PDB file of C-alpha atoms in Angstrom:
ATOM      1  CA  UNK A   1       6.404   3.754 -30.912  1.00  0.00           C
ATOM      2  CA  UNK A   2       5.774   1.660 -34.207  1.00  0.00           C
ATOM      3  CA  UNK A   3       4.962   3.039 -37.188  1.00  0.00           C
ATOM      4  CA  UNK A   4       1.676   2.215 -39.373  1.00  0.00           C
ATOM      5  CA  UNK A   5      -0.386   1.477 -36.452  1.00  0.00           C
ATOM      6  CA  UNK A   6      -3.754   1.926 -36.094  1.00  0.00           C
ATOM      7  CA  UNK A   7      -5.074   5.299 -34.520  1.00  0.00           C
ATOM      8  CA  UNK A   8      -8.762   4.071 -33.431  1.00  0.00           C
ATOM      9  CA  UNK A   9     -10.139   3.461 -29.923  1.00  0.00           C
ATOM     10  CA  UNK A  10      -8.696   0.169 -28.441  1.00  0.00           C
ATOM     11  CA  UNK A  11      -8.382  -0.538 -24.760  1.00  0.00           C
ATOM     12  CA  UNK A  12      -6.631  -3.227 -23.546  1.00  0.00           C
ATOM     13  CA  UNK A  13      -6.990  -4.762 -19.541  1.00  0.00           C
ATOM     14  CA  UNK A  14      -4.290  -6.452 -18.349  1.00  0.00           C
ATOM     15  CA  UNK A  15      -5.115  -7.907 -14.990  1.00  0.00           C
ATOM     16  CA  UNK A  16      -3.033 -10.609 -12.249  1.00  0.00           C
ATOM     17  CA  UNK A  17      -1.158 -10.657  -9.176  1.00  0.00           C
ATOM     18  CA  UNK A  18       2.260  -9.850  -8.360  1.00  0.00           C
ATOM     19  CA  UNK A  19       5.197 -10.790 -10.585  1.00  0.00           C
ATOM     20  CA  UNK A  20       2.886 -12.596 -13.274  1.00  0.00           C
ATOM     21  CA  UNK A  21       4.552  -9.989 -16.080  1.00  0.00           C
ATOM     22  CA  UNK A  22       1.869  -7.638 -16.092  1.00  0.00           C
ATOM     23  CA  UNK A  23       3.561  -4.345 -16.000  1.00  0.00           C
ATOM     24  CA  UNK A  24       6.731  -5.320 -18.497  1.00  0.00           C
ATOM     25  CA  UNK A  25       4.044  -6.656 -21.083  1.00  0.00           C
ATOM     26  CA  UNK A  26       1.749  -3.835 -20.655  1.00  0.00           C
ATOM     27  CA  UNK A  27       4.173  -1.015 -21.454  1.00  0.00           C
ATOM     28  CA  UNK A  28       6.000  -3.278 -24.350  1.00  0.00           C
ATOM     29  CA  UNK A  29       2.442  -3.676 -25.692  1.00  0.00           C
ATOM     30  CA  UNK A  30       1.066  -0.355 -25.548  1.00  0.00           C
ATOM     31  CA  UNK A  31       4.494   1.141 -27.200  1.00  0.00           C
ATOM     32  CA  UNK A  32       4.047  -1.209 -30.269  1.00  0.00           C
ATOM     33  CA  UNK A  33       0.316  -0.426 -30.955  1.00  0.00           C
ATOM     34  CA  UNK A  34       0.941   3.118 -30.660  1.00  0.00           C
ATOM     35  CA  UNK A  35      -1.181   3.632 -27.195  1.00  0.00           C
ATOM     36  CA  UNK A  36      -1.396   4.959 -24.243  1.00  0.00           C
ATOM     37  CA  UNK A  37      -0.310   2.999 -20.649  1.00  0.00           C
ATOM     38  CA  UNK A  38      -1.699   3.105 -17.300  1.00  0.00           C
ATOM     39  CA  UNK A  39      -0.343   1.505 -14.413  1.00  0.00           C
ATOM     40  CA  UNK A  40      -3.562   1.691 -11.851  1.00  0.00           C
ATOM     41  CA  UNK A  41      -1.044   0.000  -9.062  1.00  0.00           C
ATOM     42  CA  UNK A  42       0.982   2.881  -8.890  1.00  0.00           C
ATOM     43  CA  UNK A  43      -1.699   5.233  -8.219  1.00  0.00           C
ATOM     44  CA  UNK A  44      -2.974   3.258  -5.587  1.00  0.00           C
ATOM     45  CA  UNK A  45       1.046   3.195  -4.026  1.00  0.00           C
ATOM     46  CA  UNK A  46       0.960   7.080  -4.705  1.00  0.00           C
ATOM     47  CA  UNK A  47      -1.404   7.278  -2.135  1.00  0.00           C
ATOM     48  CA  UNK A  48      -0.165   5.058   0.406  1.00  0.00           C
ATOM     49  CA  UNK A  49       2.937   7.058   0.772  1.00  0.00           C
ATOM     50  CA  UNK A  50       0.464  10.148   0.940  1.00  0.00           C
ATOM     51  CA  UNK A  51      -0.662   7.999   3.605  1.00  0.00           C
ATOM     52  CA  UNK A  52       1.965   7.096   5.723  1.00  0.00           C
ATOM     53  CA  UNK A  53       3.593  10.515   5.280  1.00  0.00           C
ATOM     54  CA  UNK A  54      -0.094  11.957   7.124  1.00  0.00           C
ATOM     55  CA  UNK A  55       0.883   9.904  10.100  1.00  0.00           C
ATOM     56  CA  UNK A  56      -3.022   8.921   9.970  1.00  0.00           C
ATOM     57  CA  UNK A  57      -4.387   5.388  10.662  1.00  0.00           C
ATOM     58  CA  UNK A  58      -4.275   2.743   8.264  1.00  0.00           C
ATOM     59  CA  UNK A  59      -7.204   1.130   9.866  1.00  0.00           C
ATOM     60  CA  UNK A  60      -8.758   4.766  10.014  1.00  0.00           C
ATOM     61  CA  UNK A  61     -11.032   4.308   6.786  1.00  0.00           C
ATOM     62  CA  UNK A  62     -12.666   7.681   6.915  1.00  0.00           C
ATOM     63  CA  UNK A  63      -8.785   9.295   7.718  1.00  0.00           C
ATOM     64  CA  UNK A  64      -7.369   7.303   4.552  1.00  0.00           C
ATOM     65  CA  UNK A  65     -10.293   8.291   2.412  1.00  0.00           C
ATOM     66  CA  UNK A  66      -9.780  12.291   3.193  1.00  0.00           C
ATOM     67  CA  UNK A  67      -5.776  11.786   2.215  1.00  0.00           C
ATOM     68  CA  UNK A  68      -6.631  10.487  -0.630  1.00  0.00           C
ATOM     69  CA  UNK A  69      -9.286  12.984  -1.810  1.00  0.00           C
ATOM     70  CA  UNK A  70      -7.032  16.150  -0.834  1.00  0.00           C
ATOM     71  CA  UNK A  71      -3.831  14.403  -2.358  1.00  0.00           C
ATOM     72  CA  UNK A  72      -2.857  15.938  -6.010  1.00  0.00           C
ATOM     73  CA  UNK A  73      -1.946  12.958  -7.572  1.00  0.00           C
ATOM     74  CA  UNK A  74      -0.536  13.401 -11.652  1.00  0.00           C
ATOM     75  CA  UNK A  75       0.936  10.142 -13.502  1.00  0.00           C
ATOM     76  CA  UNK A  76       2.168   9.963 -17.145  1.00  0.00           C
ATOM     77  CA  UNK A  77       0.541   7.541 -19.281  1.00  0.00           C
ATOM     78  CA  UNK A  78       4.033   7.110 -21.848  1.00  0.00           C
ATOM     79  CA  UNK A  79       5.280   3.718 -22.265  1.00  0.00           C
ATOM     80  CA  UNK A  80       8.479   4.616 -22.334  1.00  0.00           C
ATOM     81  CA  UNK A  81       8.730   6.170 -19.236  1.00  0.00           C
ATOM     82  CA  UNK A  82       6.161   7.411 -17.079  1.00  0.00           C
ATOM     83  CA  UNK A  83       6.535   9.423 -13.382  1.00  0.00           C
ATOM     84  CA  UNK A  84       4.069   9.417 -10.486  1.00  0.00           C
ATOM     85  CA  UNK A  85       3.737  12.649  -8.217  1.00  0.00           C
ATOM     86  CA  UNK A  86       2.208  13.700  -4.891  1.00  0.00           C
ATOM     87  CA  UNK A  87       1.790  17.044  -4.510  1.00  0.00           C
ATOM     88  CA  UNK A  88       4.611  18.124  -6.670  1.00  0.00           C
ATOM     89  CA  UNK A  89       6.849  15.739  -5.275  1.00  0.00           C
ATOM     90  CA  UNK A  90       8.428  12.959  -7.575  1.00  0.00           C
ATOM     91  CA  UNK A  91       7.770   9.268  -5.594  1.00  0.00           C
ATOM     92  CA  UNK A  92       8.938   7.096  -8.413  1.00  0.00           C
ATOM     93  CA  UNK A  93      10.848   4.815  -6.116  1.00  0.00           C
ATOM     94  CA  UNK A  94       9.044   5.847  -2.910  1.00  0.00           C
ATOM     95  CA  UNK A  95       6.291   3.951  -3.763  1.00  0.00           C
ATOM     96  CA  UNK A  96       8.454   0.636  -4.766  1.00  0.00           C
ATOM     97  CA  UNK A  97       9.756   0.708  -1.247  1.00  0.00           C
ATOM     98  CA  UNK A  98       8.827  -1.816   1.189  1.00  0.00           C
ATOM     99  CA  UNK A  99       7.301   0.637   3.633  1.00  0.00           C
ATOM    100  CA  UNK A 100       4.353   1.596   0.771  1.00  0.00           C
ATOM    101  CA  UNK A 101       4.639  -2.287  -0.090  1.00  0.00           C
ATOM    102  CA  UNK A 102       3.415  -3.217   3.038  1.00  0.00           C
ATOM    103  CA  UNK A 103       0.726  -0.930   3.629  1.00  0.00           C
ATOM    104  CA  UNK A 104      -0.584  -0.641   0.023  1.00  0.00           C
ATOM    105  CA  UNK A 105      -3.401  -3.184   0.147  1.00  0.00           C
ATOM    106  CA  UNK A 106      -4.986  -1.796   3.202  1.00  0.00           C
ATOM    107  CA  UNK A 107      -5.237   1.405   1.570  1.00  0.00           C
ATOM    108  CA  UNK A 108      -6.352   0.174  -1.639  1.00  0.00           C
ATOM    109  CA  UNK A 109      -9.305  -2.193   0.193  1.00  0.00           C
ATOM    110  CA  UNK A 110     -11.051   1.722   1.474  1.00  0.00           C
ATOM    111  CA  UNK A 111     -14.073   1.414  -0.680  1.00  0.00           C
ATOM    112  CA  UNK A 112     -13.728   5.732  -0.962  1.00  0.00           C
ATOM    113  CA  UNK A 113     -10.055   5.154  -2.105  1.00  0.00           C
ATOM    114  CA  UNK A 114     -11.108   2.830  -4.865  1.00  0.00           C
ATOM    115  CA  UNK A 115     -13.959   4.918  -6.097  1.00  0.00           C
ATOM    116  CA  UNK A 116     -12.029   7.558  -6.370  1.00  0.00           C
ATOM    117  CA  UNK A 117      -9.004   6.004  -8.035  1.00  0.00           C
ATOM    118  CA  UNK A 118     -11.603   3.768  -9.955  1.00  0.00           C
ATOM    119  CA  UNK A 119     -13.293   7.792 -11.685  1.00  0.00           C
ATOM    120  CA  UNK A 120     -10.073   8.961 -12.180  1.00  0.00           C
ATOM    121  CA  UNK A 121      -9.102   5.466 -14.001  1.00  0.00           C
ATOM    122  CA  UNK A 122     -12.306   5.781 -16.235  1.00  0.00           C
ATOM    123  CA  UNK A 123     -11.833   9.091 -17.137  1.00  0.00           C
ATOM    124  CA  UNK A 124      -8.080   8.675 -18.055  1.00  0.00           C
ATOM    125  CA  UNK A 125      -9.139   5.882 -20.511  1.00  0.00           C
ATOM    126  CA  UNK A 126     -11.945   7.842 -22.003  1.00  0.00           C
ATOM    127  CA  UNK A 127      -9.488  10.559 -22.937  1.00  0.00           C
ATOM    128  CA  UNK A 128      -6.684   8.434 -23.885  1.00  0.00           C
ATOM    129  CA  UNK A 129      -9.137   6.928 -26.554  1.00  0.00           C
ATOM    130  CA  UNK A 130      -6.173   4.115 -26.749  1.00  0.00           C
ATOM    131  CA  UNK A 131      -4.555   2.455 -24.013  1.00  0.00           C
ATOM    132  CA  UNK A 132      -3.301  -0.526 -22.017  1.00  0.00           C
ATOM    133  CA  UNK A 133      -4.490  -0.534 -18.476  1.00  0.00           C
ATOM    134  CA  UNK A 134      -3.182  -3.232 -16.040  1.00  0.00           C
ATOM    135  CA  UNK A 135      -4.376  -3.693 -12.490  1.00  0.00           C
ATOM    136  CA  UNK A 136      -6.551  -5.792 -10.338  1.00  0.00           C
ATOM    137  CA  UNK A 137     -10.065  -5.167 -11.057  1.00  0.00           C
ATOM    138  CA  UNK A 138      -9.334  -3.675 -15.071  1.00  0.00           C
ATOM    139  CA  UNK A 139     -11.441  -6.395 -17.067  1.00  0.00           C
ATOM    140  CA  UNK A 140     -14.070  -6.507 -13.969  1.00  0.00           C
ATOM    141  CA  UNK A 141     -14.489  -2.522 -12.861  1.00  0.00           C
ATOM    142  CA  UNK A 142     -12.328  -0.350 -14.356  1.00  0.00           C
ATOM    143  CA  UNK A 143     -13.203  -1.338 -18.540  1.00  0.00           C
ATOM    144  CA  UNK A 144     -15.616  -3.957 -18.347  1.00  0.00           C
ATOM    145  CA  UNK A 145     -16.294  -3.020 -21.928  1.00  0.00           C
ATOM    146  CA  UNK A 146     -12.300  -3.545 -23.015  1.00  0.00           C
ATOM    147  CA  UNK A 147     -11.302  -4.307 -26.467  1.00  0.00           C
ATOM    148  CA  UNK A 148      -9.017  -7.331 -24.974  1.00  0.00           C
ATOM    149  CA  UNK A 149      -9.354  -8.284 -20.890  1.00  0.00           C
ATOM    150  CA  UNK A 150      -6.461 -10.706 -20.315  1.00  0.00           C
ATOM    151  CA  UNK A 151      -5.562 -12.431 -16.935  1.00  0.00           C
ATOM    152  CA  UNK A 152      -1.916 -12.785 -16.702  1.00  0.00           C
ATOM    153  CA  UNK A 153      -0.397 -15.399 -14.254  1.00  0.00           C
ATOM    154  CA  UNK A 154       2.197 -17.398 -12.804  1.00  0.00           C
ATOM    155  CA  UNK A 155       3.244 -20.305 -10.497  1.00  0.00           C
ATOM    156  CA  UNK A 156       4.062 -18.801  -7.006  1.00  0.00           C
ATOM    157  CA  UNK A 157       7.889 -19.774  -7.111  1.00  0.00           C
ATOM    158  CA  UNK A 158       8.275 -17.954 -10.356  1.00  0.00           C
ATOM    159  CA  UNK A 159       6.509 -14.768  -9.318  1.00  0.00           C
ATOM    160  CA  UNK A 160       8.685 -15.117  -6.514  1.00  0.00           C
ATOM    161  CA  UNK A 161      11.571 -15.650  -8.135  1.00  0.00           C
ATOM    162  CA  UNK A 162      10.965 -12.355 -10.660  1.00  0.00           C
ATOM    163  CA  UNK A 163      10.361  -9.752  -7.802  1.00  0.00           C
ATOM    164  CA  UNK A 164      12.995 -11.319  -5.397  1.00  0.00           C
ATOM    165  CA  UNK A 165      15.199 -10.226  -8.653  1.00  0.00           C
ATOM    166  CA  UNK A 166      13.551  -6.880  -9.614  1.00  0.00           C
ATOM    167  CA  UNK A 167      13.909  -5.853  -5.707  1.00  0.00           C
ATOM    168  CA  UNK A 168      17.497  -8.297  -4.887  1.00  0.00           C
ATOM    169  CA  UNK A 169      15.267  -9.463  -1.795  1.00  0.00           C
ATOM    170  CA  UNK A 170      15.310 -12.976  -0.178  1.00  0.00           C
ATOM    171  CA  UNK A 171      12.938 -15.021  -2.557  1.00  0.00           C
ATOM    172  CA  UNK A 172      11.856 -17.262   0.368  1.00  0.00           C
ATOM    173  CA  UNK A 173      10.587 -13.177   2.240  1.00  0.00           C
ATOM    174  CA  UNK A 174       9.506 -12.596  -1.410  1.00  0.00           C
ATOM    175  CA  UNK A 175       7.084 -15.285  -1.751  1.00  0.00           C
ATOM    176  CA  UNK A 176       5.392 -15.061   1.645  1.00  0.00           C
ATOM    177  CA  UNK A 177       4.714 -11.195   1.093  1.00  0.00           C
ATOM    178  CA  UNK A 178       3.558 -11.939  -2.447  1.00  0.00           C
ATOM    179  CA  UNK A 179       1.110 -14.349  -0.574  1.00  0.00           C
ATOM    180  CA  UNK A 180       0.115 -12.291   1.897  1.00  0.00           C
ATOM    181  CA  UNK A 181      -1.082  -9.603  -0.746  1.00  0.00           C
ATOM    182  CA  UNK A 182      -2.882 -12.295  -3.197  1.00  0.00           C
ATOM    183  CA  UNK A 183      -5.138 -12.902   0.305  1.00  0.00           C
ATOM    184  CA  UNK A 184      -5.661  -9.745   1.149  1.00  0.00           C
ATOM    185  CA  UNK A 185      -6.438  -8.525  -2.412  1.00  0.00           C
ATOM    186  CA  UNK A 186      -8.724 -11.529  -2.891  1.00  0.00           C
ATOM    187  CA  UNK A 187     -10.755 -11.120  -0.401  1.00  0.00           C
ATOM    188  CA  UNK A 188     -11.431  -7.396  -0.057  1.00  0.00           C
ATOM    189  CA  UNK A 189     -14.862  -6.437   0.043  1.00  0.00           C
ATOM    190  CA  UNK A 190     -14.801  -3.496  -2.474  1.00  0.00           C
ATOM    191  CA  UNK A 191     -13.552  -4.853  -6.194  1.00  0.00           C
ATOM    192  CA  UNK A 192     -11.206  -7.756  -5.324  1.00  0.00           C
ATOM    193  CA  UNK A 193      -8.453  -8.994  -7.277  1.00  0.00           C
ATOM    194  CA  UNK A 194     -10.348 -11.368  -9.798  1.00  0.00           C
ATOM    195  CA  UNK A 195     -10.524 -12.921 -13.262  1.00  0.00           C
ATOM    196  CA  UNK A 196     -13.154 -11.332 -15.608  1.00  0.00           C
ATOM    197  CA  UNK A 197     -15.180 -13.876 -16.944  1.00  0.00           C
ATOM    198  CA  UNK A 198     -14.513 -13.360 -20.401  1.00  0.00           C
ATOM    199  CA  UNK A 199     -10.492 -12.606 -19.908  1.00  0.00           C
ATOM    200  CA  UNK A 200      -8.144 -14.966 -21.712  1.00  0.00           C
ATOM    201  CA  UNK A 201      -5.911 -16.568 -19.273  1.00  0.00           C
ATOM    202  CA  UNK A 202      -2.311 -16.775 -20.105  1.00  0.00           C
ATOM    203  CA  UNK A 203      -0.029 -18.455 -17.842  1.00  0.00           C
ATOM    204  CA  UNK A 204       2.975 -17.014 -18.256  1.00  0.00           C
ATOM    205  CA  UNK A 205       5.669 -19.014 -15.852  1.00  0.00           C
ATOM    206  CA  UNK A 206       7.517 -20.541 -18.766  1.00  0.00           C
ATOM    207  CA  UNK A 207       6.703 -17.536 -21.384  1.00  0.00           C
ATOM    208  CA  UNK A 208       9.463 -15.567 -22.244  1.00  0.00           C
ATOM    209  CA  UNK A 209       8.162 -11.461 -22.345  1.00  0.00           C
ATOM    210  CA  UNK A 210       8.584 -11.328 -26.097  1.00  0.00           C
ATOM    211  CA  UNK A 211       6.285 -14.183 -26.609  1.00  0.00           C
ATOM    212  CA  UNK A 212       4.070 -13.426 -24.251  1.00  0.00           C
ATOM    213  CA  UNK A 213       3.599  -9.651 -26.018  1.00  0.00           C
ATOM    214  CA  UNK A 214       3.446 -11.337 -29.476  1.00  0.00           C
ATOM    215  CA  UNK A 215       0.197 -13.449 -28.449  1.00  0.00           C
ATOM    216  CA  UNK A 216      -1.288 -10.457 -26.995  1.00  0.00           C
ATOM    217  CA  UNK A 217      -0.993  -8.670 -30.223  1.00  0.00           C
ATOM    218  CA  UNK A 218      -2.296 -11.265 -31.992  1.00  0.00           C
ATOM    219  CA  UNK A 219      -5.041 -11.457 -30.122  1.00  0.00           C
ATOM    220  CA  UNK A 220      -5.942  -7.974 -30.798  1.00  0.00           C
ATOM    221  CA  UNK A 221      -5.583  -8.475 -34.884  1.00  0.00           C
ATOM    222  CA  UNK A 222      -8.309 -11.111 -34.767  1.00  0.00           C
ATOM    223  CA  UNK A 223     -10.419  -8.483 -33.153  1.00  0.00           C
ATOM    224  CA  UNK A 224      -9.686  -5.929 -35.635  1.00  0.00           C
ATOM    225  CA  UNK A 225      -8.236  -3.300 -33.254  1.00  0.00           C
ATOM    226  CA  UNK A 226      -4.384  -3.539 -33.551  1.00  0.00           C
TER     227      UNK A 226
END
């Protein structure tokens, strides 16, 4: 953490698909304004692998939902380094594998499975008093009333080319999954992926991370808040 940084309220929503930067900037951000970080993905991947390891059907709405609720799901909200758990178990890279991968935005599109996720979100924030949260539907459900909503993005070949990397996968597989999950996270019917209207839009395919964090920040001294 930085020192001399402000200790009020501030919440930041960091929303985009895939590979556009959002979780890198997110915890670099939150670290240097001294707050809290949430990473509303990986909640949604704990409970796909709660999922699959039930053996119940994906397309089994009403099954999913009742994982989900009975699930105890703890994450850490530290910049530095955070860790996800499902009923005591540690599923740090469980839920980066390709099985969860798959199957995460079926489970995330059960309307129960957001609402849920979507309370526990709220109430995270409210207690963290200061944090970056980046997602899907941040700046639209989550914090509509965020200090900062910003929409991070990125051409397709370069979101493809940064996950192909983070994962060493085939960046020709890479981009058609990564398409796959923009449509089916677009067009869910409970809280699709989708730009708040007043988000600032930064495209970040030829934005190095640094640069990328230092326009975020100044974003947030013009408001007053960092």
């Amino acid at each position: 953490m930085e020192e001399n940084v402000p200790a009020g309220c501030c919440v930041v929503a960091v929303d985009g698909p895939s590979g556009s930067g959002k979780s890198t900037v997110s915890r670099r951000l939150a670290a240097g304004i001294g707050a809290r970080y949430l990473d509303t993905g990986a909640m949604y991947r704990a409970i796909t692998w709660a999922v699959l390891r039930s053996g119940v059907d994906l397309t089994d709405a009403e099954a999913v939902a009742k994982v989900a609720g009975e699930v105890d799901l703890r994450i850490g909200t530290d910049p530095a380094g955070y860790g996800v758990t499902a009923d005591g178990v540690g599923i740090d890279a469980e839920i980066r594998g390709s099985e969860v991968t798959g199957a995460v935005s079926a489970v995330a599109a059960v309307p129960a499975v957001r609402a849920l996720l979507v309370a526990r979100q709220r109430d995270m924030i409210a207690k963290a008093g200061r944090m970056v949260v980046e997602g899907r539907d941040i700046g639209s459900v989550v914090a509509p009333d965020a200090d900062l909503k910003v929409y991070l993005t990125a051409s397709a070949a370069a979101r493809a080319a940064r996950r192909s990397a983070e994962n060493a996968a085939d960046v020709a597989a890479t981009a058609a999954d990564l398409a796959r999950r923009d449509q089916l996270d677009s067009t869910r019917k409970a809280d699709p992926l989708a730009q708040a209207a007043d988000a600032v839009v930064l495209d970040t395919t030829e934005l190095g991370i640094d640069e990328v964090v230092a326009r975020l920040r100044a974003l947030l001294t013009e408001r007053g808040v960092a």
